[in-house]
Each structure stands twice: as structure tokens, then as C-alpha cells.
XYZ file of C-alpha atoms in Angstrom:
648
model
C 42.570 -25.472 5.319
C 39.192 -26.032 3.012
C 38.114 -23.301 1.242
C 34.865 -21.975 3.727
C 37.356 -21.303 6.211
C 39.363 -19.683 3.748
C 36.714 -17.352 2.675
C 35.574 -17.087 5.982
C 38.974 -15.203 7.025
C 38.680 -13.320 4.106
C 35.415 -12.098 5.191
C 36.977 -11.105 8.202
C 39.866 -9.079 7.465
C 37.931 -7.237 4.868
C 35.461 -6.026 7.369
C 38.602 -5.039 9.960
C 40.091 -3.284 6.968
C 36.316 -1.578 6.041
C 36.027 -0.780 9.221
C 39.384 1.244 9.828
C 39.251 2.671 6.185
C 35.610 4.176 6.792
C 35.100 5.463 10.873
C 31.642 6.878 11.204
C 31.241 10.547 10.943
C 29.238 11.904 13.904
C 26.419 14.751 13.522
C 25.107 15.917 10.659
C 27.753 14.313 8.649
C 26.741 10.602 9.202
C 24.446 8.651 7.077
C 23.289 6.795 9.504
C 22.031 10.144 11.809
C 20.242 11.239 8.446
C 18.572 7.801 8.497
C 17.368 8.026 11.766
C 15.674 11.176 11.165
C 13.841 9.538 8.380
C 12.907 6.667 10.264
C 11.757 8.305 13.263
C 9.749 10.578 11.569
C 8.122 9.393 8.291
C 5.436 6.770 10.210
C 4.218 9.509 11.916
C 3.209 11.858 9.904
C 0.507 12.402 9.048
C -3.122 14.617 7.250
C -6.145 15.056 7.813
C -6.720 16.991 4.255
C -5.970 14.165 1.951
C -8.116 11.084 1.021
C -6.017 8.493 2.574
C -4.898 10.763 5.480
C -1.105 8.686 5.570
C 0.123 7.907 1.897
C 0.895 11.276 0.323
C 2.590 13.443 3.204
C 4.878 10.332 3.584
C 5.140 10.228 0.374
C 6.026 13.970 0.186
C 8.395 13.212 2.714
C 9.993 10.518 1.939
C 10.810 12.266 -2.061
C 12.011 15.193 -0.032
C 14.137 13.716 2.470
C 15.915 11.989 -0.601
C 16.323 14.893 -2.465
C 18.208 16.739 0.834
C 20.095 13.620 1.530
C 21.588 13.313 -1.604
C 22.531 17.590 -1.738
C 24.049 16.886 1.961
C 26.170 13.951 1.075
C 26.606 13.218 -2.949
C 25.805 16.051 -5.745
C 27.870 18.804 -4.530
C 30.956 15.894 -3.447
C 34.476 17.674 -5.039
C 35.553 13.967 -5.232
C 34.118 10.526 -6.901
C 33.061 8.060 -4.120
C 34.558 4.655 -4.736
C 32.116 1.317 -3.172
C 32.923 -2.152 -3.579
C 30.514 -4.123 -6.095
C 30.147 -7.416 -6.549
C 28.426 -9.063 -9.177
C 25.016 -10.258 -7.629
C 24.937 -6.137 -6.059
C 25.499 -5.331 -9.600
C 22.436 -7.991 -10.725
C 19.944 -7.080 -7.933
C 19.919 -3.624 -8.946
C 19.636 -5.012 -12.919
C 16.720 -6.391 -11.852
C 15.281 -3.612 -10.003
C 15.625 -1.237 -12.625
C 14.627 -3.865 -15.596
C 11.361 -4.139 -13.321
C 11.217 -0.263 -13.348
C 11.856 0.269 -17.190
C 9.704 -2.166 -18.042
C 6.940 -0.765 -16.089
C 7.669 2.583 -18.308
C 7.187 0.282 -21.489
C 3.904 -1.352 -20.117
C 2.527 2.788 -19.539
C 1.574 2.931 -23.340
C -0.915 0.147 -22.476
C -2.330 1.976 -20.057
C -5.860 3.049 -20.422
C -5.026 6.299 -17.638
C -1.695 7.000 -18.252
C -1.383 9.955 -15.351
C -2.431 6.934 -13.128
C 1.607 5.430 -14.542
C 3.045 8.448 -13.304
C 3.181 7.671 -10.073
C 3.683 4.354 -9.258
C 7.016 3.732 -11.861
C 8.216 6.903 -10.403
C 7.629 5.439 -6.414
C 9.468 1.939 -8.206
C 12.766 4.395 -9.220
C 12.138 5.748 -5.984
C 12.834 2.989 -3.978
C 15.585 1.796 -5.880
C 17.299 4.864 -5.445
C 16.338 4.621 -1.779
C 17.790 1.000 -1.754
C 21.064 2.491 -2.915
C 21.965 5.023 -0.954
C 20.912 2.558 2.016
C 23.396 0.084 0.976
C 25.969 2.697 0.312
C 24.698 4.014 4.518
C 25.456 0.365 5.753
C 28.506 -0.444 3.385
C 30.570 2.447 5.277
C 29.047 2.800 8.293
C 27.922 -1.014 9.319
C 28.742 -0.478 12.845
C 25.782 1.918 13.702
C 23.169 0.250 11.951
C 22.262 -0.527 15.605
C 21.319 3.189 15.736
C 18.400 2.685 13.194
C 16.897 -0.288 14.702
C 17.021 1.402 17.918
C 14.651 4.311 16.138
C 12.171 2.036 14.818
C 11.872 0.219 18.007
C 11.189 3.790 19.180
C 8.736 4.137 16.427
C 7.071 0.836 17.187
C 7.120 1.973 20.934
C 4.605 5.031 19.729
C 2.497 3.403 17.249
C 1.916 0.369 19.903
C 0.925 2.971 22.624
C -1.484 4.829 20.152
C -3.324 1.303 19.083
C -3.955 -0.429 22.289
C -4.892 3.254 23.531
C -7.310 3.385 20.827
C -8.368 0.067 20.957
C -9.687 0.460 24.705
C -11.300 3.738 23.874
C -8.963 5.503 26.130
C -7.086 8.188 23.281
C -6.408 8.834 19.969
C -9.711 7.711 18.787
C -9.882 11.272 17.250
C -7.115 10.253 15.148
C -8.091 10.062 10.772
C -8.655 5.863 10.126
C -10.973 3.024 9.908
C -11.924 0.330 12.234
C -10.146 1.154 15.297
C -6.883 0.407 16.332
C -5.321 1.371 13.345
C -2.199 3.475 15.379
C -0.873 6.088 12.510
C -1.768 4.015 9.880
C -5.167 4.824 9.492
C -5.785 0.805 8.779
C -6.205 -1.587 11.015
C -4.882 -4.232 8.511
C -2.028 -1.985 7.558
C -1.110 -0.944 11.346
C -1.012 -4.920 12.564
C 0.872 -5.144 8.813
C 3.592 -2.385 9.578
C 4.440 -3.239 13.052
C 5.181 -6.736 12.344
C 8.109 -5.433 10.280
C 9.375 -4.124 13.280
C 9.750 -6.983 14.894
C 13.387 -8.297 12.984
C 15.028 -4.655 14.420
C 13.367 -4.850 17.840
C 14.580 -8.780 18.693
C 18.233 -7.170 17.491
C 18.208 -4.793 20.480
C 17.220 -7.313 22.262
C 20.568 -9.119 21.318
C 23.009 -6.592 20.695
C 22.019 -4.189 23.370
C 22.982 -3.577 27.141
C 20.650 -3.990 30.054
C 18.882 -1.213 29.497
C 18.225 -1.230 25.692
C 16.602 -4.769 26.379
C 14.197 -3.783 28.861
C 13.288 -1.430 26.241
C 13.282 -4.070 23.654
C 11.426 -6.533 25.664
C 8.626 -4.199 25.947
C 8.734 -2.975 22.829
C 8.513 -6.708 21.291
C 5.410 -6.909 24.271
C 3.679 -4.164 22.249
C 3.922 -5.530 18.898
C 2.714 -8.484 19.705
C -0.157 -6.835 21.445
C -0.815 -4.867 18.711
C -0.652 -7.919 15.665
C -3.088 -9.524 18.234
C -5.873 -6.595 18.128
C -5.201 -5.240 14.696
C -6.991 -8.618 14.230
C -4.876 -9.320 11.035
C -4.519 -12.509 9.926
C -1.948 -11.869 7.151
C 0.197 -10.236 10.036
C -0.306 -13.218 12.287
C 1.357 -15.156 9.127
C 3.974 -12.754 9.450
C 4.782 -13.322 12.515
C 4.795 -17.092 12.544
C 7.248 -16.170 9.299
C 9.809 -14.795 11.685
C 9.636 -17.088 14.669
C 10.519 -19.315 12.555
C 12.474 -18.492 10.028
C 14.583 -16.626 12.956
C 15.071 -19.678 14.801
C 15.642 -22.265 11.965
C 18.935 -19.395 11.066
C 19.838 -19.610 14.624
C 19.980 -23.276 14.805
C 21.803 -24.123 11.662
C 24.197 -20.711 11.166
C 24.947 -19.916 14.517
C 25.559 -22.192 17.325
C 26.871 -19.961 20.141
C 23.424 -18.351 19.742
C 21.549 -21.542 19.954
C 20.621 -22.849 22.513
C 20.127 -18.728 24.204
C 17.527 -18.112 21.405
C 15.837 -21.383 21.336
C 14.711 -20.470 25.205
C 13.836 -17.126 24.016
C 11.609 -18.397 21.071
C 9.848 -20.331 23.340
C 9.492 -17.850 26.276
C 8.268 -15.433 23.250
C 5.441 -18.020 22.382
C 4.287 -17.989 26.005
C 4.568 -14.523 25.888
C 2.377 -14.346 23.207
C -0.310 -17.186 24.318
C -0.540 -14.967 27.570
C -1.071 -11.563 25.784
C -4.461 -13.177 24.186
C -5.691 -15.265 26.435
C -5.544 -11.473 28.474
C -6.948 -9.560 25.442
C -9.677 -11.745 25.236
C -11.049 -12.456 29.130
C -10.864 -8.851 29.270
C -13.047 -8.302 26.252
C -16.143 -7.760 27.988
C -18.370 -6.981 24.924
C -17.219 -10.264 23.281
C -16.907 -8.968 19.696
C -13.172 -9.401 19.276
C -13.130 -12.553 20.633
C -15.443 -13.807 18.424
C -13.324 -12.164 15.638
C -10.452 -14.017 16.762
C -11.816 -17.538 17.304
C -13.108 -16.955 13.240
C -9.986 -15.567 12.424
C -8.217 -18.095 14.424
C -10.559 -21.107 13.409
C -10.949 -20.022 9.214
C -6.785 -21.066 9.351
C -7.345 -24.203 10.815
C -10.850 -24.250 8.393
C -12.746 -24.846 10.845
C -14.692 -21.415 11.050
C -18.414 -21.425 10.547
C -19.535 -21.412 6.801
C -21.757 -18.245 7.466
C -19.069 -16.392 9.394
C -18.563 -12.093 8.314
C -14.361 -13.520 8.029
C -15.435 -16.614 5.785
C -17.603 -14.491 3.160
C -14.489 -11.903 3.343
C -12.213 -14.418 2.275
C -14.630 -15.534 -0.258
C -15.221 -12.584 -0.879
C -11.192 -11.903 -1.613
C -10.750 -15.130 -3.202
C -13.102 -14.047 -5.773
C -11.361 -11.032 -6.916
C -8.232 -13.423 -7.501
C -9.706 -14.949 -10.245
C -10.916 -11.980 -11.787
C -7.381 -10.437 -11.594
C -6.138 -13.918 -12.347
C -8.945 -13.423 -15.379
C -7.155 -9.846 -16.418
C -3.547 -11.065 -16.176
C -4.779 -14.335 -19.016
C -6.063 -11.690 -21.061
C -3.150 -9.100 -20.841
C 0.016 -11.770 -19.745
C 3.054 -9.329 -21.652
C 2.498 -6.002 -20.707
C -0.439 -5.853 -18.581
C -3.079 -2.760 -18.305
C -0.470 -0.600 -16.948
C 1.085 0.418 -13.399
C -1.952 2.060 -11.238
C -4.441 0.604 -13.702
C -6.182 -2.184 -12.063
C -8.477 -0.222 -10.173
C -9.697 1.047 -13.825
C -10.317 -2.547 -15.483
C -11.411 -4.870 -12.978
C -14.983 -3.583 -12.832
C -15.348 -4.896 -16.349
C -15.106 -7.956 -15.287
C -17.823 -8.479 -12.964
C -18.778 -7.229 -9.427
C -21.434 -9.449 -9.215
C -21.914 -11.373 -5.356
C -19.147 -8.938 -4.244
C -18.905 -5.546 -1.760
C -18.542 -3.645 -5.347
C -21.540 -4.928 -6.171
C -23.503 -2.163 -4.293
C -21.976 0.874 -5.868
C -21.100 1.983 -2.173
C -17.572 0.336 -2.364
C -15.627 0.720 -5.110
C -12.507 -1.571 -6.754
C -9.410 -0.251 -5.454
C -7.125 -3.294 -4.517
C -7.116 -7.166 -4.768
C -5.160 -7.539 -1.408
C -2.197 -9.461 -3.487
C 0.816 -7.468 -4.274
C 2.067 -10.519 -6.561
C -1.530 -10.425 -8.197
C -1.826 -6.666 -8.958
C 2.047 -6.652 -10.239
C 0.945 -9.294 -12.538
C -2.181 -7.708 -13.410
C -0.473 -3.891 -14.019
C 2.814 -5.554 -15.422
C 2.604 -8.579 -17.642
C 4.044 -11.751 -16.311
C 7.711 -10.100 -17.347
C 7.336 -7.151 -14.192
C 6.344 -9.554 -12.325
C 9.302 -11.983 -12.805
C 11.319 -8.779 -12.107
C 10.210 -7.704 -8.655
C 10.614 -11.178 -7.993
C 13.889 -11.691 -9.084
C 15.010 -8.191 -7.141
C 14.336 -9.781 -3.590
C 15.031 -13.464 -4.354
C 18.334 -11.967 -4.681
C 18.785 -9.989 -2.382
C 17.345 -13.229 0.499
C 20.035 -15.070 -1.927
C 23.005 -11.895 -0.939
C 21.290 -12.523 3.181
C 22.401 -16.531 3.255
C 25.744 -15.162 1.176
C 26.258 -13.094 4.118
C 24.800 -15.331 6.871
C 27.586 -17.799 5.351
C 30.780 -15.787 5.623
C 29.834 -13.982 8.478
C 32.971 -11.488 9.748
C 31.269 -11.794 13.551
C 28.414 -13.001 15.074
C 26.520 -9.890 15.059
C 26.672 -9.248 11.535
C 24.819 -13.129 11.465
C 22.250 -12.870 13.819
C 21.289 -9.177 11.662
C 21.055 -11.072 8.579
C 19.106 -13.436 9.912
C 16.763 -11.493 11.014
C 16.443 -8.986 8.172
C 15.730 -12.191 6.043
C 13.282 -13.211 8.487
C 11.475 -10.013 7.265
C 11.931 -9.719 4.062
C 9.623 -13.784 4.204
C 7.289 -11.560 6.764
C 6.372 -8.632 4.270
C 7.073 -11.449 0.693
C 3.989 -13.529 3.111
C 2.474 -10.562 3.807
C 1.909 -9.148 0.285
C 0.153 -12.698 -0.169
C -3.274 -11.349 1.345
C -2.599 -7.542 1.808
C -0.929 -4.176 0.349
C 2.181 -3.431 2.497
C 3.512 -2.468 -1.436
C 1.592 0.515 -1.806
C 2.719 2.125 2.001
C 5.644 4.392 2.241
C 6.367 3.061 5.698
C 6.062 -0.886 4.706
C 8.717 0.426 1.475
C 10.698 1.833 3.830
C 11.030 -1.119 6.156
C 11.432 -2.903 3.261
C 13.999 -0.955 2.138
C 16.159 -0.715 5.583
C 15.971 -4.558 5.392
C 17.280 -4.588 1.602
C 19.483 -2.297 2.228
C 21.289 -3.806 5.904
C 21.567 -7.456 3.811
C 23.107 -5.323 0.778
C 25.469 -3.061 2.679
C 26.744 -6.453 4.492
C 27.818 -8.200 1.531
C 29.724 -5.306 0.085
C 31.315 -5.215 2.926
C 32.328 -9.301 2.855
C 33.226 -8.804 -0.306
C 36.504 -6.408 0.538
C 38.959 -7.026 -2.217
C 37.183 -9.810 -4.278
C 34.370 -7.301 -5.671
C 35.697 -4.793 -7.596
C 35.459 -1.621 -6.815
C 33.142 1.435 -8.611
C 33.276 4.415 -8.950
C 30.268 6.808 -8.423
C 30.748 9.633 -10.734
C 28.515 12.925 -10.041
C 26.205 12.196 -12.999
C 24.886 8.918 -11.441
C 24.317 11.198 -8.041
C 22.594 14.454 -10.413
C 20.331 11.629 -11.994
C 19.216 10.273 -8.568
C 18.812 13.650 -7.719
C 16.073 14.120 -10.675
C 14.370 10.877 -9.801
C 13.625 12.167 -5.999
C 12.713 15.565 -7.224
C 10.422 14.549 -9.827
C 8.532 12.351 -7.382
C 8.589 15.059 -4.813
C 6.965 17.140 -7.275
C 4.040 14.621 -8.303
C 3.959 14.094 -4.508
C 2.769 17.709 -4.419
C 0.581 17.270 -6.980
C -0.822 14.620 -5.528
C -1.553 16.355 -2.559
C -3.022 19.562 -4.249
C -5.926 16.777 -5.644
C -7.253 15.302 -2.787
C -6.694 18.636 -1.090
C -9.310 19.818 -3.784
C -11.304 16.725 -4.370
C -11.720 16.370 -0.553
C -13.326 20.177 -0.212
C -15.480 18.938 -3.886
C -16.796 16.309 -1.954
C -17.626 18.051 0.815
C -19.413 21.128 -1.070
C -20.723 18.482 -2.941
C -22.626 17.392 0.062
C -24.208 20.797 1.592
C -25.552 21.770 -2.454
C -22.533 24.235 -3.278
C -22.315 23.878 -6.373
C -20.249 26.375 -7.322
C -17.992 26.284 -4.379
C -17.564 21.945 -5.643
C -16.277 23.682 -9.392
C -14.182 25.757 -7.800
C -12.437 23.154 -6.204
C -12.821 21.049 -9.153
C -10.716 23.748 -11.456
C -7.841 24.512 -8.405
C -7.439 20.872 -8.335
C -7.496 19.875 -11.714
C -4.213 18.450 -13.171
C -2.622 16.377 -15.912
C -0.484 15.194 -13.859
C -2.858 13.093 -11.436
C -6.272 12.179 -12.224
C -7.538 10.469 -10.113
C -7.184 9.398 -6.324
C -6.308 5.744 -4.636
C -9.573 4.362 -5.336
C -10.559 5.471 -8.960
C -12.695 9.130 -7.929
C -12.136 12.158 -10.548
C -12.595 15.667 -9.705
C -15.058 15.092 -12.733
C -16.949 12.933 -11.501
C -18.549 15.579 -8.864
C -18.104 18.785 -10.977
C -20.959 17.044 -13.692
C -23.167 16.806 -11.022
C -22.241 20.097 -10.198
C -22.769 21.781 -13.751
C -26.141 19.700 -14.011
C -27.819 21.087 -10.436
C -26.579 24.679 -12.497
C -28.474 23.715 -15.115
C -25.400 24.218 -17.895
C -26.050 20.589 -18.777
C -23.125 20.892 -22.243
C -20.572 21.452 -19.205
C -21.824 18.892 -17.422
C -21.911 16.004 -19.863
C -18.272 17.428 -20.833
C -17.061 16.961 -17.339
C -18.918 13.330 -17.265
C -17.438 12.291 -20.921
C -13.946 13.081 -19.457
C -14.671 11.626 -15.795
C -15.551 8.605 -18.223
C -11.866 8.810 -20.069
C -10.120 8.519 -16.440
C -12.351 5.582 -15.309
C -13.997 3.978 -17.885
C -15.440 0.963 -15.860
C -17.014 2.907 -13.223
C -20.606 2.509 -12.036
C -20.586 5.783 -10.113
C -19.433 7.812 -13.536
C -22.432 6.271 -15.433
C -25.199 7.184 -13.086
C -23.876 10.830 -13.068
C -23.866 10.500 -16.710
C -27.488 9.269 -17.297
C -28.956 11.740 -14.367
C -27.657 14.672 -16.647
C -29.359 12.570 -19.847
C -32.837 12.139 -16.971
C -32.713 16.189 -15.998
C -32.703 17.035 -19.970
C -35.336 15.368 -20.974
C -33.296 12.466 -22.830
C -34.488 9.646 -21.241
C -33.576 6.855 -23.676
C -30.122 8.029 -23.425
C -30.580 8.293 -19.355
C -31.013 4.323 -19.526
C -28.684 3.367 -21.856
C -26.584 5.073 -19.096
C -28.153 3.555 -16.457
C -27.521 0.081 -17.556
C -24.041 0.594 -18.010
C -23.476 1.732 -14.702
C -25.793 -2.168 -13.247
C -22.678 -3.509 -15.901
C -20.160 -2.496 -13.285
C -22.413 -2.170 -9.860
C -25.485 -4.702 -10.444
C -26.767 -3.878 -6.881
C -26.355 -0.591 -7.141
C -29.860 0.432 -5.489
C -29.690 4.552 -6.530
C -29.161 3.345 -10.242
C -32.381 0.890 -9.866
C -34.196 3.515 -8.914
C -33.606 6.145 -11.440
C -33.500 3.289 -14.069
C -37.293 2.877 -13.232
C -37.505 6.968 -12.856
C -37.160 6.937 -16.500
C -38.638 3.981 -17.454
C -41.993 4.687 -16.249
C -40.842 8.069 -18.125
C -41.294 6.263 -21.581
C -43.950 3.859 -20.941
C -41.820 1.207 -20.271
C -43.713 -0.371 -17.179
C -43.305 -3.335 -16.728
C -39.217 -2.373 -17.125
C -40.264 0.236 -14.583
C -41.820 -2.787 -12.099
C -38.603 -5.319 -12.928
C -36.543 -2.613 -11.442
C -38.180 -2.239 -8.722
C -37.734 -5.468 -7.607
C -34.398 -5.524 -7.478
C -35.095 -2.873 -4.756
C -37.725 -2.435 -0.818
C -39.324 0.029 -2.049
C -41.364 -0.146 1.637
C -40.892 3.115 3.104
C -40.554 5.200 0.422
C -43.406 7.137 -0.773
C -42.047 8.495 -4.162
C -41.123 4.847 -5.158
C -44.262 2.528 -3.784
C -46.235 4.970 -5.562
C -45.032 4.736 -9.322
C -45.160 1.171 -8.339
C -48.787 0.961 -8.045
C -49.349 3.755 -10.943
C -47.324 1.807 -13.615
C -49.139 -1.103 -11.755
C -52.298 0.333 -13.392
C -50.861 1.377 -16.200
C -50.509 -1.872 -16.788
C -53.633 -3.410 -16.086
C -54.897 -0.579 -17.736
C -53.267 -1.330 -20.966
C -54.566 -5.104 -20.668
C -58.884 -3.829 -20.037
C -60.836 -4.690 -24.073
C -62.136 -1.325 -24.984
C -64.904 -0.217 -24.275
C -67.613 -0.201 -27.381
């Protein structure tokens, strides 16, 4: 008998033994049922009060759920739990712990240390959840299909909302940008989230009864439609990754499903082409069709050089180059978790969308570059190692699966990992709670299956209460941070609204209510002090205004908005030279910032530097602005009068 055959027989025997030993519980005692609740509720939550409508509210729910989950199942258990712990699993979690620990070390190099709390804590929380999902699957593997059904329902809801938004039929008042965005608040993230749900939907189509097969087919059609109308290139690439890898896996490793899967994939490709054609045909305005053509042409490198899509790609490549330069300058410790957006503007923004000052640096649209920039090359190695090792565990399960269902499930989960990995090259799925949830579910399913297959060969370890209490501490700390983050963003939103209305006392009240040493900047690097310094200026308390501006500069020292606001304070104080220095500093980080050029021109005029005033105004269009046009003419007159010879 071959060595491979003996391994397969041992795996089958171990799986049967595991199934007898751990029959799934029912009702609230079922780990699966709790997980289903999380999977259904979390992706549908949103808030209108926060900076990002979905990020913080889902983070709070995620952390709160893990707290309750741990308390209900592990913290107060009378007996310690025993699970299989193969060496590979230990290595995987060792990589995850190493990445979290290294991120903590990198925090000491951060310019804004408070920005690191959220990032590092979330890393730790994700490792805890991955472990919990591994335990859940290892104990209740027969119930995994229920989790897939739950995510199938989520994909249907998201598809319906997104498609109705696209045709402006309903849900257009939900918070978000550039419909369709479903319940993700972002069109690109809507597309990538739907792709990550595809492996779960396909498994239901493969595994379940005829009724569920029909539902799954509809859900898959909805996912494909969502991905197309999201116009997200990274989501398209991720979809191809799932189709190609799952087909290759089945053809190579599952001969019994080879023919059926090949036919189904062919039908799927025809279906994708039919859906895309129908969407283009029904596009009466032509904008969607044009966007699809440009993005498709870009993939084949035939897009017009001046198209918006090509410009966007060039912009992104430029940001990548600046991020690579940052990594070269900080190769070991990086700039600290959460600090990319604080530092990157110092590498220049000329020619980028950020140069105008109205958009601020938020993310590089490449997870690997972001991780390397914030945690150095060692951090990137630990991060990639975690998921490469999980992928290797999936391959081990696929090769030695106890049955075809387990093999197909792990092939699909591996294809899902590949989809996330490809999307991460061009987007930012790691920062989103629901994307991380789907990824961790895939990882947990793979590791749970691997632990079960290890059987007697895997060394059993006893999980004592101390470990669960440590997990509970991590979850509670994340819940605490989530609440602090929510409070900060709610009051920042209100302060912004009051600032537009000119109600400066109310601005100060909101700033005081939202200040926290745990959260100092929002997802795009804005602080509360950015608004309180202007409020104090308008209330003519210039010392306090400068104090708040200094705090804002400490939190984000490369912000054009901070230096522009500081300049306006010095302007009303009559300290024009300091104002000019502040405005020139702002232009270093946003060289096309029209507001700053206007302010700079006024201050140059005040100190009699009329040539500099004219030069500042030459960077903007003063036509239609009576004040600036008059200022320009007056500056020219004064220069002319200075050049005239004195009257004898």
C-alpha cells in the first residue's frame, strides 16, 4: 500500500472519530449558530453619524460579538478544552503572533502613536477570531455549510441593494459614494466584498438540495452583476482568480467532479458574458458602457492615454513609487501602524489628486506596500507568511481529504484566499471589517479541516482558562477602542457641520466632547483640533487658536490643511511673515492648493512683496473674483510706480 493511500485512510478514520466525538450542539449552545448571527448581521450594519458609515460600527459589533462569544463558551467553562494542534497550525499562529508583536515594536517609531492603537489591536483581534473559527470548524465541521448559506443570504441582500441603487430605483439615500455601493458605502469595496462571498455561494450550489441550488444560482448571478456594475478592476481580477483556481483544483484533485465542474464553469463564463452584454445594452446614457470599455481596454493595455481610467492608474502608480521610497527610508520598523497617511505627503504630491488640497492622503491601494511601509520588511514577511502557511494547510487538506465535500470546500476556500490576495494588490480590503471577516472565515475553515484531518497524528493541547481570559482582554480592549473611535468620529462630524454654519462655540463644544488620547485622527488624517483652531481664531482668542493648531500639527505634521489654518491665524494677528511661512509649508504638501495661493497672495501684498503676490495669483484663475482681480491690478500698479523715476 502506498504512503499516500495510508495517509488518506488514516485521515478518513480520524475524521469519523472526530465526528463521533464532537456532535454539533443545537440552539444557543451551537458555535455555528452564534457564528451565523455574526455573519448575517455585521455586513448589514451602517451609521450616518460617523466619518466612515460602516467601518467603526462594524468594528464595535465585531469586538462585542467576540466578547460575548468567549464569555458564553470558554471563559466560564468548568473544564479546559482539548484540541488537535499540528505543527503547521502552531507555525501559522506563531506567524500571526509575530506580526502583531512586531507591529507593537514598530509603534515606537510612529509619529502619531495613538494611530497605532487601533491597527495593532485589530491585528490581535483578527488572530483571536481566526483561532475561534478554527475551533468552531474542528468541533462542528458538518455545520460549515450553514455558515455558507448565511453568507449566501448576505450576498443576495447586497446584490439587491446595489442593483437597485445602480438603476436609481431604491436605496439611493443610504450613505456611500458613487453608486452602486450596496451596504458597503464604497463602490470598489462593494465589488470586492461580493467577490469574497462567491466561494461560499458556489459551495452551497455544489453541496445542497435543489431548492438551495436555485437560490445559490440566483445569488451567484447577483454577485457577478454586482462585480460588473461596481466597475472595480481588482474585483474582476479576483473573480478570475476564483474561477481559474477552483477549476484547476477540481480538475487536478477531484476527478469525480471534473466533468461536472468544467461544464458548470463554462456555463458560468457564458453567463458572465450574457450579464455584461445585457448591462451594456440597457445603458441608455452610455456612461457605464464607456467606463466598462475603458477599464477592459486598460487590462488589455489598449485604453486611450487621456482617459480618466488611465489617469487614475498613473496616479496610483505614482503613489506606489512614493510608498516604495518611504519603505527604502524605513526598511526595518516602517513608520508605524496607521502612520502611512501621516507621513506620505512629505514625499510630495505634485501631479496627484492630493496636490489640490481638497483630497488628503488616505491609503496606497496596495496592502503589501502599506504593510511594508508601516511595519517594515520584517512585518511584511510575517504578514505574508501567515497566509502562505494557511494556503499550504489548504493544499494538505485537498490532497488528503476525508471526502469529496471536504476537498471541494477547501479548494473553494483556497481560491477565496487567492481572490483576496489579488484584490489586495490594487485595493484595501484588509482595513474593512466585513472583508476581514470573510477572509478569516476562509482561514478558519481551512485550519479546522486541517486539525480534524491530523487526528491522532496531531498533538493534542489543553487550552486553559488563562488563554481564554487573555483573548477576552484583547476583545474588550478592541471594544473600548471602538467606542472611543465612534465618539471621536461622531463629534468630528458635528464639529465639521457647525464650522460650515459658523457656529464656533458649538464647534468647540463638539471638539471637547470628542477629544481622546486613544483616537486623535480620523481615517483620512484629520484631527478635531483642525476645527477648534479656526473656531478660536474666529472668537479672537489667538493664543488658544495657535495651541490647537500646534496640537493638530503634532498629530499630522505633513498636513496642508493644518498649515493653511495656522497661516490664517497669523494673518488675522497681523504677523504676515509667519503667515507666509505657514502657507509656503502648506504648498509643500499640496502644491496646487488654490486657497493657500489666495491667502499667500494677500499676505505678500501686506508686506509689500508685490512680485511674489503676482506670482502667487498666477497659479490660480482670478477671473470672476473681484477682490483677487483688484488685488492683482493694484499689485501691478504699485510695481509700476516703484519702477518710475522720481520726479525732479
